Amino acid sequence: MDKVLFNYFSFNNSKSQMKIRFTLAFVLFLFCLNPVRAQNYLGFQLNSVYGFESDHLKIFNNDLELDASYGYQFFAFYSYRFKKQKLEPKLAIGWKYLQFEGEFDEQAIFGNTYKLSILSGLDYRVHKKWIVGLDFIIENNLDFELFRAANSDLLRYNIQPRISYKLSKKWMASLGFSKVLYPRVNHFLIANPSNQFNLGLAYKPFKL
């Protein structure tokens, strides 16, 4: 179902893309600062993912009823923490797997999808153990075997507020909520819902 429906549509929203590019450029600029007095880390994060749609979806003017999607997500990340400030920018690359099922045109549908994710974010320590963060995530909108050079919606852009709690020197628990920014087209949301909660553990074993 994922592969059949996703080949039909594409659209272009230049204003949305300009905002997204500006946001990404701003976040990446933080990593060009490369402060001398900073602590650099390499780590890993594993999340469970719960996705859902808050709006009613229609495909080809037919109602689409989707159950909640479930899956997992893995990230390898690099971060550096300013010694005299409370900021910690990070870059990450990861892989997400989701299973979906529902009903379309009175027939059951089900499937799964894999997404490659690139994340840039900024954490702020509000307390010794509590951290709030904001992430900007880019991932493949279509499965890789469906990529076409002429398709303008190959990528999906998400924003994710996040809160984390430091369990120990190297371990951290986090809760995030990812929301799609662009493109917001119904057939893309079948396998990869626009709203996704993720709950997981991060481990930072390497200090550079």
PDB file of C-alpha atoms in Angstrom:
ATOM      1  CA  MET A   1       0.000   0.000   0.000  1.00  0.00           C
ATOM      2  CA  ASP A   2       2.866   2.320   0.898  1.00  0.00           C
ATOM      3  CA  LYS A   3       4.510   1.836  -2.491  1.00  0.00           C
ATOM      4  CA  VAL A   4       1.309   1.973  -4.567  1.00  0.00           C
ATOM      5  CA  LEU A   5      -0.049   5.256  -3.203  1.00  0.00           C
ATOM      6  CA  PHE A   6       3.191   7.209  -2.844  1.00  0.00           C
ATOM      7  CA  ASN A   7       4.029   7.330  -6.541  1.00  0.00           C
ATOM      8  CA  TYR A   8       1.090   9.535  -7.569  1.00  0.00           C
ATOM      9  CA  PHE A   9       1.519  12.943  -5.991  1.00  0.00           C
ATOM     10  CA  SER A  10       4.000  15.824  -5.619  1.00  0.00           C
ATOM     11  CA  PHE A  11       3.685  19.520  -4.921  1.00  0.00           C
ATOM     12  CA  ASN A  12       5.933  22.470  -4.221  1.00  0.00           C
ATOM     13  CA  ASN A  13       5.669  25.046  -1.453  1.00  0.00           C
ATOM     14  CA  SER A  14       8.469  27.586  -1.856  1.00  0.00           C
ATOM     15  CA  LYS A  15       7.651  29.639   1.231  1.00  0.00           C
ATOM     16  CA  SER A  16       7.670  26.597   3.489  1.00  0.00           C
ATOM     17  CA  GLN A  17      10.943  25.406   1.984  1.00  0.00           C
ATOM     18  CA  MET A  18      12.558  28.822   2.538  1.00  0.00           C
ATOM     19  CA  LYS A  19      11.585  28.744   6.231  1.00  0.00           C
ATOM     20  CA  ILE A  20      12.886  25.207   6.612  1.00  0.00           C
ATOM     21  CA  ARG A  21      16.188  26.011   4.906  1.00  0.00           C
ATOM     22  CA  PHE A  22      16.663  29.074   7.103  1.00  0.00           C
ATOM     23  CA  THR A  23      16.009  27.042  10.264  1.00  0.00           C
ATOM     24  CA  LEU A  24      18.431  24.326   9.183  1.00  0.00           C
ATOM     25  CA  ALA A  25      21.107  26.875   8.246  1.00  0.00           C
ATOM     26  CA  PHE A  26      20.761  28.568  11.645  1.00  0.00           C
ATOM     27  CA  VAL A  27      21.116  25.323  13.586  1.00  0.00           C
ATOM     28  CA  LEU A  28      24.090  24.184  11.504  1.00  0.00           C
ATOM     29  CA  PHE A  29      25.715  27.574  12.104  1.00  0.00           C
ATOM     30  CA  LEU A  30      25.927  26.709  15.784  1.00  0.00           C
ATOM     31  CA  PHE A  31      28.251  23.834  14.944  1.00  0.00           C
ATOM     32  CA  CYS A  32      30.607  26.115  13.051  1.00  0.00           C
ATOM     33  CA  LEU A  33      31.383  28.008  16.254  1.00  0.00           C
ATOM     34  CA  ASN A  34      33.584  25.130  17.462  1.00  0.00           C
ATOM     35  CA  PRO A  35      34.360  26.660  20.871  1.00  0.00           C
ATOM     36  CA  VAL A  36      37.784  25.964  22.348  1.00  0.00           C
ATOM     37  CA  ARG A  37      36.467  25.371  25.837  1.00  0.00           C
ATOM     38  CA  ALA A  38      33.892  22.677  25.284  1.00  0.00           C
ATOM     39  CA  GLN A  39      33.307  19.042  26.107  1.00  0.00           C
ATOM     40  CA  ASN A  40      32.691  16.828  23.084  1.00  0.00           C
ATOM     41  CA  TYR A  41      30.713  13.581  23.244  1.00  0.00           C
ATOM     42  CA  LEU A  42      29.798  10.651  21.046  1.00  0.00           C
ATOM     43  CA  GLY A  43      26.767   8.610  22.024  1.00  0.00           C
ATOM     44  CA  PHE A  44      23.793   6.473  21.057  1.00  0.00           C
ATOM     45  CA  GLN A  45      20.053   6.668  21.619  1.00  0.00           C
ATOM     46  CA  LEU A  46      17.305   4.053  21.275  1.00  0.00           C
ATOM     47  CA  ASN A  47      13.628   5.116  21.249  1.00  0.00           C
ATOM     48  CA  SER A  48      10.276   3.441  21.090  1.00  0.00           C
ATOM     49  CA  VAL A  49       7.947   5.359  18.748  1.00  0.00           C
ATOM     50  CA  TYR A  50       4.167   5.844  18.861  1.00  0.00           C
ATOM     51  CA  GLY A  51       2.582   7.650  15.893  1.00  0.00           C
ATOM     52  CA  PHE A  52      -0.964   8.855  15.269  1.00  0.00           C
ATOM     53  CA  GLU A  53      -3.081  11.227  13.206  1.00  0.00           C
ATOM     54  CA  SER A  54      -5.179  13.915  14.879  1.00  0.00           C
ATOM     55  CA  ASP A  55      -7.012  14.795  11.629  1.00  0.00           C
ATOM     56  CA  HIS A  56      -9.301  12.613   9.519  1.00  0.00           C
ATOM     57  CA  LEU A  57      -7.563  11.475   6.323  1.00  0.00           C
ATOM     58  CA  LYS A  58      -9.007  11.022   2.853  1.00  0.00           C
ATOM     59  CA  ILE A  59      -7.331   9.341  -0.138  1.00  0.00           C
ATOM     60  CA  PHE A  60      -8.982   9.567  -3.591  1.00  0.00           C
ATOM     61  CA  ASN A  61     -12.045  11.033  -1.784  1.00  0.00           C
ATOM     62  CA  ASN A  62     -12.355   7.839   0.254  1.00  0.00           C
ATOM     63  CA  ASP A  63     -12.104   7.723   4.033  1.00  0.00           C
ATOM     64  CA  LEU A  64      -8.916   6.293   5.466  1.00  0.00           C
ATOM     65  CA  GLU A  65      -9.058   4.891   8.989  1.00  0.00           C
ATOM     66  CA  LEU A  66      -5.629   4.411  10.534  1.00  0.00           C
ATOM     67  CA  ASP A  67      -4.710   2.724  13.781  1.00  0.00           C
ATOM     68  CA  ALA A  68      -1.782   3.993  15.810  1.00  0.00           C
ATOM     69  CA  SER A  69       1.662   3.185  14.394  1.00  0.00           C
ATOM     70  CA  TYR A  70       4.402   1.594  16.483  1.00  0.00           C
ATOM     71  CA  GLY A  71       8.112   1.160  15.986  1.00  0.00           C
ATOM     72  CA  TYR A  72      11.566   2.042  17.145  1.00  0.00           C
ATOM     73  CA  GLN A  73      14.332   4.482  16.337  1.00  0.00           C
ATOM     74  CA  PHE A  74      18.115   4.404  16.736  1.00  0.00           C
ATOM     75  CA  PHE A  75      20.489   7.383  16.660  1.00  0.00           C
ATOM     76  CA  ALA A  76      24.242   7.818  16.805  1.00  0.00           C
ATOM     77  CA  PHE A  77      25.018  11.399  17.829  1.00  0.00           C
ATOM     78  CA  TYR A  78      27.799  13.902  18.370  1.00  0.00           C
ATOM     79  CA  SER A  79      27.379  16.775  20.817  1.00  0.00           C
ATOM     80  CA  TYR A  80      29.496  19.383  22.514  1.00  0.00           C
ATOM     81  CA  ARG A  81      28.736  21.183  25.724  1.00  0.00           C
ATOM     82  CA  PHE A  82      29.904  24.690  26.547  1.00  0.00           C
ATOM     83  CA  LYS A  83      31.705  24.681  29.889  1.00  0.00           C
ATOM     84  CA  LYS A  84      30.520  28.117  31.006  1.00  0.00           C
ATOM     85  CA  GLN A  85      27.071  27.982  29.419  1.00  0.00           C
ATOM     86  CA  LYS A  86      24.065  25.693  29.523  1.00  0.00           C
ATOM     87  CA  LEU A  87      23.875  24.989  25.800  1.00  0.00           C
ATOM     88  CA  GLU A  88      24.697  21.696  24.080  1.00  0.00           C
ATOM     89  CA  PRO A  89      24.268  21.541  20.264  1.00  0.00           C
ATOM     90  CA  LYS A  90      24.123  18.095  18.671  1.00  0.00           C
ATOM     91  CA  LEU A  91      24.137  16.328  15.330  1.00  0.00           C
ATOM     92  CA  ALA A  92      22.788  12.802  14.829  1.00  0.00           C
ATOM     93  CA  ILE A  93      22.079  10.240  12.171  1.00  0.00           C
ATOM     94  CA  GLY A  94      19.628   7.424  12.715  1.00  0.00           C
ATOM     95  CA  TRP A  95      17.205   4.831  11.423  1.00  0.00           C
ATOM     96  CA  LYS A  96      13.477   4.554  12.152  1.00  0.00           C
ATOM     97  CA  TYR A  97      11.157   1.577  11.650  1.00  0.00           C
ATOM     98  CA  LEU A  98       7.350   1.862  11.809  1.00  0.00           C
ATOM     99  CA  GLN A  99       4.479  -0.592  11.384  1.00  0.00           C
ATOM    100  CA  PHE A 100       1.048   0.676  10.335  1.00  0.00           C
ATOM    101  CA  GLU A 101      -2.402  -0.775   9.714  1.00  0.00           C
ATOM    102  CA  GLY A 102      -5.898   0.498   9.073  1.00  0.00           C
ATOM    103  CA  GLU A 103      -8.823   0.384   6.662  1.00  0.00           C
ATOM    104  CA  PHE A 104      -9.173   1.997   3.232  1.00  0.00           C
ATOM    105  CA  ASP A 105     -12.197   1.674   0.937  1.00  0.00           C
ATOM    106  CA  GLU A 106     -13.576  -1.079   3.216  1.00  0.00           C
ATOM    107  CA  GLN A 107     -10.386  -3.113   2.903  1.00  0.00           C
ATOM    108  CA  ALA A 108      -7.717  -3.747   5.515  1.00  0.00           C
ATOM    109  CA  ILE A 109      -4.301  -2.268   4.839  1.00  0.00           C
ATOM    110  CA  PHE A 110      -1.034  -2.860   6.646  1.00  0.00           C
ATOM    111  CA  GLY A 111       2.682  -2.483   6.081  1.00  0.00           C
ATOM    112  CA  ASN A 112       5.919  -1.074   7.390  1.00  0.00           C
ATOM    113  CA  THR A 113       8.450   1.558   6.449  1.00  0.00           C
ATOM    114  CA  TYR A 114      12.079   2.465   7.152  1.00  0.00           C
ATOM    115  CA  LYS A 115      13.306   6.038   7.416  1.00  0.00           C
ATOM    116  CA  LEU A 116      16.838   7.421   7.458  1.00  0.00           C
ATOM    117  CA  SER A 117      16.894  10.438   9.793  1.00  0.00           C
ATOM    118  CA  ILE A 118      19.364  13.316  10.121  1.00  0.00           C
ATOM    119  CA  LEU A 119      18.917  15.434  13.234  1.00  0.00           C
ATOM    120  CA  SER A 120      20.343  18.774  14.332  1.00  0.00           C
ATOM    121  CA  GLY A 121      19.332  20.105  17.713  1.00  0.00           C
ATOM    122  CA  LEU A 122      20.095  22.303  20.667  1.00  0.00           C
ATOM    123  CA  ASP A 123      19.800  21.330  24.349  1.00  0.00           C
ATOM    124  CA  TYR A 124      19.507  23.712  27.291  1.00  0.00           C
ATOM    125  CA  ARG A 125      20.162  22.641  30.877  1.00  0.00           C
ATOM    126  CA  VAL A 126      17.465  24.104  33.092  1.00  0.00           C
ATOM    127  CA  HIS A 127      18.662  22.102  36.097  1.00  0.00           C
ATOM    128  CA  LYS A 128      21.529  19.815  37.031  1.00  0.00           C
ATOM    129  CA  LYS A 129      19.480  16.814  35.881  1.00  0.00           C
ATOM    130  CA  TRP A 130      16.747  18.318  33.655  1.00  0.00           C
ATOM    131  CA  ILE A 131      17.326  19.314  30.036  1.00  0.00           C
ATOM    132  CA  VAL A 132      14.981  20.760  27.408  1.00  0.00           C
ATOM    133  CA  GLY A 133      15.780  20.621  23.722  1.00  0.00           C
ATOM    134  CA  LEU A 134      14.556  21.408  20.237  1.00  0.00           C
ATOM    135  CA  ASP A 135      15.419  19.239  17.226  1.00  0.00           C
ATOM    136  CA  PHE A 136      15.078  19.727  13.489  1.00  0.00           C
ATOM    137  CA  ILE A 137      14.844  16.394  11.641  1.00  0.00           C
ATOM    138  CA  ILE A 138      15.123  15.546   7.941  1.00  0.00           C
ATOM    139  CA  GLU A 139      14.165  12.066   6.737  1.00  0.00           C
ATOM    140  CA  ASN A 140      13.318  10.328   3.476  1.00  0.00           C
ATOM    141  CA  ASN A 141       9.643  10.908   2.720  1.00  0.00           C
ATOM    142  CA  LEU A 142       9.385   8.027   0.255  1.00  0.00           C
ATOM    143  CA  ASP A 143      10.962   4.612   0.653  1.00  0.00           C
ATOM    144  CA  PHE A 144      14.328   4.610  -1.099  1.00  0.00           C
ATOM    145  CA  GLU A 145      13.229   2.288  -3.907  1.00  0.00           C
ATOM    146  CA  LEU A 146      10.538   4.867  -4.838  1.00  0.00           C
ATOM    147  CA  PHE A 147      12.934   7.813  -5.142  1.00  0.00           C
ATOM    148  CA  ARG A 148      12.669   9.716  -8.420  1.00  0.00           C
ATOM    149  CA  ALA A 149      14.780  12.721  -9.342  1.00  0.00           C
ATOM    150  CA  ALA A 150      11.727  14.609 -10.623  1.00  0.00           C
ATOM    151  CA  ASN A 151       9.747  14.201  -7.398  1.00  0.00           C
ATOM    152  CA  SER A 152       9.793  17.362  -5.279  1.00  0.00           C
ATOM    153  CA  ASP A 153       8.729  15.613  -2.054  1.00  0.00           C
ATOM    154  CA  LEU A 154      11.593  13.188  -1.546  1.00  0.00           C
ATOM    155  CA  LEU A 155      12.339  14.541   1.931  1.00  0.00           C
ATOM    156  CA  ARG A 156      10.233  15.239   5.005  1.00  0.00           C
ATOM    157  CA  TYR A 157      10.997  17.926   7.600  1.00  0.00           C
ATOM    158  CA  ASN A 158      10.016  17.650  11.270  1.00  0.00           C
ATOM    159  CA  ILE A 159      10.326  19.770  14.405  1.00  0.00           C
ATOM    160  CA  GLN A 160      10.687  18.073  17.775  1.00  0.00           C
ATOM    161  CA  PRO A 161      10.582  19.597  21.283  1.00  0.00           C
ATOM    162  CA  ARG A 162      12.116  17.265  23.848  1.00  0.00           C
ATOM    163  CA  ILE A 163      12.691  16.927  27.587  1.00  0.00           C
ATOM    164  CA  SER A 164      15.423  14.764  29.123  1.00  0.00           C
ATOM    165  CA  TYR A 165      16.387  13.601  32.589  1.00  0.00           C
ATOM    166  CA  LYS A 166      19.972  12.718  33.501  1.00  0.00           C
ATOM    167  CA  LEU A 167      20.018   9.285  35.170  1.00  0.00           C
ATOM    168  CA  SER A 168      23.780   9.130  35.643  1.00  0.00           C
ATOM    169  CA  LYS A 169      26.957  10.563  34.200  1.00  0.00           C
ATOM    170  CA  LYS A 170      26.518   8.611  30.950  1.00  0.00           C
ATOM    171  CA  TRP A 171      22.813   7.683  30.833  1.00  0.00           C
ATOM    172  CA  MET A 172      19.810   9.891  30.090  1.00  0.00           C
ATOM    173  CA  ALA A 173      16.073   9.266  29.591  1.00  0.00           C
ATOM    174  CA  SER A 174      14.179  11.439  27.112  1.00  0.00           C
ATOM    175  CA  LEU A 175      10.663  12.103  25.871  1.00  0.00           C
ATOM    176  CA  GLY A 176      10.058  13.884  22.563  1.00  0.00           C
ATOM    177  CA  PHE A 177       7.163  14.857  20.323  1.00  0.00           C
ATOM    178  CA  SER A 178       7.868  15.066  16.590  1.00  0.00           C
ATOM    179  CA  LYS A 179       5.545  17.074  14.314  1.00  0.00           C
ATOM    180  CA  VAL A 180       5.778  17.209  10.522  1.00  0.00           C
ATOM    181  CA  LEU A 181       6.430  20.637   9.000  1.00  0.00           C
ATOM    182  CA  TYR A 182       6.485  19.755   5.294  1.00  0.00           C
ATOM    183  CA  PRO A 183       5.049  18.140   3.242  1.00  0.00           C
ATOM    184  CA  ARG A 184       1.639  17.649   4.891  1.00  0.00           C
ATOM    185  CA  VAL A 185      -0.046  15.429   2.295  1.00  0.00           C
ATOM    186  CA  ASN A 186      -2.387  12.632   3.344  1.00  0.00           C
ATOM    187  CA  HIS A 187      -0.882   9.778   1.363  1.00  0.00           C
ATOM    188  CA  PHE A 188       2.552  10.444   2.875  1.00  0.00           C
ATOM    189  CA  LEU A 189       1.072  10.103   6.373  1.00  0.00           C
ATOM    190  CA  ILE A 190      -0.159   6.529   5.981  1.00  0.00           C
ATOM    191  CA  ALA A 191       3.126   4.882   6.932  1.00  0.00           C
ATOM    192  CA  ASN A 192       4.720   7.846   8.718  1.00  0.00           C
ATOM    193  CA  PRO A 193       2.134   9.746  10.829  1.00  0.00           C
ATOM    194  CA  SER A 194       2.428  13.494  11.320  1.00  0.00           C
ATOM    195  CA  ASN A 195       2.417  13.175  15.137  1.00  0.00           C
ATOM    196  CA  GLN A 196       4.952  10.924  16.851  1.00  0.00           C
ATOM    197  CA  PHE A 197       5.896  10.486  20.490  1.00  0.00           C
ATOM    198  CA  ASN A 198       9.218   8.859  21.260  1.00  0.00           C
ATOM    199  CA  LEU A 199      10.489   7.601  24.597  1.00  0.00           C
ATOM    200  CA  GLY A 200      14.003   6.302  25.007  1.00  0.00           C
ATOM    201  CA  LEU A 201      17.428   6.110  26.577  1.00  0.00           C
ATOM    202  CA  ALA A 202      20.610   7.900  25.509  1.00  0.00           C
ATOM    203  CA  TYR A 203      24.097   6.674  26.354  1.00  0.00           C
ATOM    204  CA  LYS A 204      27.219   8.866  26.041  1.00  0.00           C
ATOM    205  CA  PRO A 205      30.210   6.554  26.568  1.00  0.00           C
ATOM    206  CA  PHE A 206      32.812   8.529  24.613  1.00  0.00           C
ATOM    207  CA  LYS A 207      34.237  11.901  25.639  1.00  0.00           C
ATOM    208  CA  LEU A 208      36.542  13.483  23.053  1.00  0.00           C
TER     209      LEU A 208
END
